[in-house]
Amino acid sequence: MARKFRILGWAEKRSRRQHRSRKAISTIMANLTMLVIVVSLSSLLFVWSISSFGAYTGGAGYWFSSRSIANQERPTVESVYFSKTGSTNNVVTIYVRNVGAVPITVASVYLNSTLYNIPQSPPLTVGVSQVQQVQLILSGQLWVKGDLQTITIATLRGTTTQTTWVP
């Protein structure tokens, strides 16, 4: 019986040693290794994304700053007079007022979707709270009394205003 007890004691010691084996340590090390890999790769991804997005902000910053200035432009058409030269209905006089916070430069005027270039050699600039006259001599079209005339004013920064008038 003592012999049996010795064999059981030996098996019991061996089983305790197996519970304290290196298998548990290797799973902990595997988890720590995976954690280190994930943290290092995510930090590399963060550094790469910051440097990549930094390259694109220069152009976007300029675009947004120019749009913020354009958002301060507020051209309005204060009044429009339709007149004729001789017997031809071909003169349109437009009064443009700047109600915005920055001076505007009128780039083009459209009458019923037809572009009319402004004949002034220095650009037509309208100061803040100022009114400027724009006179169009129509070519290829005439205005007719009672017909709707759509007038669109465009600035150099891209701001447009559109109004409809009846002569």
Short mmCIF file of C-alpha atoms in Angstrom, two decimals:
data_model
loop_
_atom_site.label_atom_id
_atom_site.label_comp_id
_atom_site.label_asym_id
_atom_site.label_seq_id
_atom_site.Cartn_x
_atom_site.Cartn_y
_atom_site.Cartn_z
CA MET A 1 0.00 0.00 0.00
CA ALA A 2 2.90 2.30 0.68
CA ARG A 3 4.12 1.59 -2.81
CA LYS A 4 0.79 2.63 -4.27
CA PHE A 5 0.89 5.84 -2.27
CA ARG A 6 4.33 6.61 -3.66
CA ILE A 7 3.14 6.19 -7.23
CA LEU A 8 0.17 8.42 -6.56
CA GLY A 9 2.44 10.99 -4.93
CA TRP A 10 4.73 10.92 -7.93
CA ALA A 11 1.78 11.38 -10.31
CA GLU A 12 0.43 14.15 -8.15
CA LYS A 13 3.75 16.04 -8.23
CA ARG A 14 4.02 15.59 -11.96
CA SER A 15 0.51 16.91 -12.53
CA ARG A 16 1.33 20.02 -10.42
CA ARG A 17 4.39 20.63 -12.55
CA GLN A 18 2.31 20.38 -15.70
CA HIS A 19 -0.12 22.99 -14.35
CA ARG A 20 2.81 25.31 -13.88
CA SER A 21 4.04 24.66 -17.38
CA ARG A 22 5.23 27.27 -19.83
CA LYS A 23 2.07 27.01 -21.91
CA ALA A 24 0.36 29.69 -19.79
CA ILE A 25 3.36 31.98 -20.08
CA SER A 26 3.44 31.56 -23.85
CA THR A 27 -0.25 32.63 -24.22
CA ILE A 28 0.43 35.73 -22.09
CA MET A 29 3.47 36.54 -24.21
CA ALA A 30 1.44 36.04 -27.40
CA ASN A 31 -1.23 38.45 -26.14
CA LEU A 32 1.39 41.05 -25.16
CA THR A 33 3.14 40.67 -28.51
CA MET A 34 -0.14 41.20 -30.38
CA LEU A 35 -0.87 44.26 -28.24
CA VAL A 36 2.54 45.76 -29.03
CA ILE A 37 2.06 45.08 -32.76
CA VAL A 38 -1.40 46.68 -32.82
CA VAL A 39 -0.26 49.77 -30.93
CA SER A 40 2.81 50.27 -33.12
CA LEU A 41 0.87 49.82 -36.37
CA SER A 42 -1.88 52.18 -35.26
CA SER A 43 0.70 54.82 -34.31
CA LEU A 44 2.34 54.44 -37.73
CA LEU A 45 -1.07 54.81 -39.39
CA PHE A 46 -1.77 57.94 -37.35
CA VAL A 47 1.55 59.56 -38.28
CA TRP A 48 1.07 58.71 -41.96
CA SER A 49 -2.49 60.08 -42.05
CA ILE A 50 -1.48 63.35 -40.36
CA SER A 51 1.34 63.90 -42.84
CA SER A 52 -0.86 62.97 -45.82
CA PHE A 53 -3.71 65.27 -44.84
CA GLY A 54 -1.26 68.06 -44.12
CA ALA A 55 -0.23 68.07 -47.77
CA TYR A 56 -3.80 68.77 -48.89
CA THR A 57 -4.71 71.52 -46.43
CA GLY A 58 -2.69 74.22 -48.19
CA GLY A 59 -4.94 74.35 -51.25
CA ALA A 60 -8.10 73.75 -49.26
CA GLY A 61 -7.21 76.54 -46.84
CA TYR A 62 -6.82 78.98 -49.71
CA TRP A 63 -10.13 77.84 -51.23
CA PHE A 64 -12.00 78.23 -47.95
CA SER A 65 -10.47 81.65 -47.24
CA SER A 66 -11.37 82.90 -50.72
CA ARG A 67 -14.91 81.56 -50.28
CA SER A 68 -15.23 83.35 -46.95
CA ILE A 69 -14.41 86.64 -48.70
CA ALA A 70 -16.86 85.78 -51.47
CA ASN A 71 -19.51 85.10 -48.84
CA GLN A 72 -19.14 88.72 -47.69
CA GLU A 73 -20.09 89.98 -51.17
CA ARG A 74 -23.71 91.03 -51.58
CA PRO A 75 -24.43 92.67 -54.94
CA THR A 76 -28.02 93.72 -55.59
CA VAL A 77 -29.74 95.22 -58.59
CA GLU A 78 -31.33 98.40 -57.32
CA SER A 79 -33.09 99.52 -60.48
CA VAL A 80 -33.19 98.88 -64.21
CA TYR A 81 -34.18 101.27 -66.99
CA PHE A 82 -35.05 100.12 -70.48
CA SER A 83 -34.57 102.73 -73.21
CA LYS A 84 -34.06 102.96 -76.94
CA THR A 85 -31.68 104.48 -79.38
CA GLY A 86 -33.79 105.93 -82.15
CA SER A 87 -36.61 103.50 -82.77
CA THR A 88 -34.75 100.39 -81.51
CA ASN A 89 -35.33 99.02 -77.99
CA ASN A 90 -31.73 98.11 -77.30
CA VAL A 91 -30.41 99.95 -74.22
CA VAL A 92 -30.59 98.57 -70.67
CA THR A 93 -29.23 100.63 -67.78
CA ILE A 94 -28.66 98.65 -64.56
CA TYR A 95 -27.82 100.15 -61.17
CA VAL A 96 -25.81 97.72 -59.01
CA ARG A 97 -25.52 98.35 -55.27
CA ASN A 98 -23.04 96.62 -52.95
CA VAL A 99 -24.71 95.82 -49.63
CA GLY A 100 -21.92 93.47 -48.53
CA ALA A 101 -18.88 93.99 -46.33
CA VAL A 102 -16.18 93.98 -49.05
CA PRO A 103 -15.85 95.85 -52.37
CA ILE A 104 -17.01 93.89 -55.41
CA THR A 105 -15.80 93.86 -59.00
CA VAL A 106 -18.48 93.18 -61.60
CA ALA A 107 -17.13 90.60 -64.03
CA SER A 108 -20.08 90.02 -66.31
CA VAL A 109 -23.74 90.82 -66.86
CA TYR A 110 -26.25 88.43 -68.40
CA LEU A 111 -29.57 89.49 -69.91
CA ASN A 112 -31.86 86.51 -70.55
CA SER A 113 -28.81 84.18 -70.34
CA THR A 114 -26.87 86.19 -72.95
CA LEU A 115 -23.46 87.39 -71.79
CA TYR A 116 -22.69 91.09 -72.22
CA ASN A 117 -19.15 92.26 -71.61
CA ILE A 118 -18.80 95.48 -69.69
CA PRO A 119 -16.96 98.07 -71.83
CA GLN A 120 -15.05 99.81 -68.97
CA SER A 121 -11.30 99.37 -69.31
CA PRO A 122 -10.64 99.51 -65.58
CA PRO A 123 -12.86 96.88 -64.01
CA LEU A 124 -16.18 98.09 -62.64
CA THR A 125 -15.63 98.12 -58.87
CA VAL A 126 -18.48 98.87 -56.49
CA GLY A 127 -17.45 99.99 -53.01
CA VAL A 128 -19.29 99.05 -49.85
CA SER A 129 -22.71 100.77 -49.75
CA GLN A 130 -22.05 102.33 -53.18
CA VAL A 131 -24.06 102.23 -56.43
CA GLN A 132 -22.58 101.91 -59.92
CA GLN A 133 -24.28 102.19 -63.28
CA VAL A 134 -23.87 99.46 -65.89
CA GLN A 135 -25.16 100.24 -69.36
CA LEU A 136 -25.72 97.48 -71.89
CA ILE A 137 -26.16 98.10 -75.60
CA LEU A 138 -28.05 95.03 -76.78
CA SER A 139 -26.89 93.30 -79.93
CA GLY A 140 -28.84 90.48 -81.49
CA GLN A 141 -31.80 90.89 -79.17
CA LEU A 142 -34.24 93.59 -78.21
CA TRP A 143 -36.37 94.09 -75.15
CA VAL A 144 -40.12 94.07 -75.62
CA LYS A 145 -42.48 96.01 -73.39
CA GLY A 146 -44.32 93.64 -71.05
CA ASP A 147 -41.88 90.70 -71.46
CA LEU A 148 -39.90 89.40 -68.49
CA GLN A 149 -36.21 90.24 -68.61
CA THR A 150 -33.90 88.20 -66.38
CA ILE A 151 -30.72 90.01 -65.35
CA THR A 152 -27.79 88.22 -63.70
CA ILE A 153 -24.77 90.03 -62.24
CA ALA A 154 -21.57 88.02 -61.60
CA THR A 155 -18.53 89.20 -59.63
CA LEU A 156 -14.89 88.19 -60.05
CA ARG A 157 -15.10 86.01 -56.92
CA GLY A 158 -18.05 84.08 -58.36
CA THR A 159 -20.94 85.63 -56.45
CA THR A 160 -24.06 86.00 -58.59
CA THR A 161 -27.38 87.73 -58.14
CA GLN A 162 -30.35 87.29 -60.42
CA THR A 163 -33.41 89.53 -60.78
CA THR A 164 -36.38 89.71 -63.10
CA TRP A 165 -37.74 92.99 -64.49
CA VAL A 166 -40.60 93.93 -66.78
CA PRO A 167 -39.99 96.90 -69.13
#
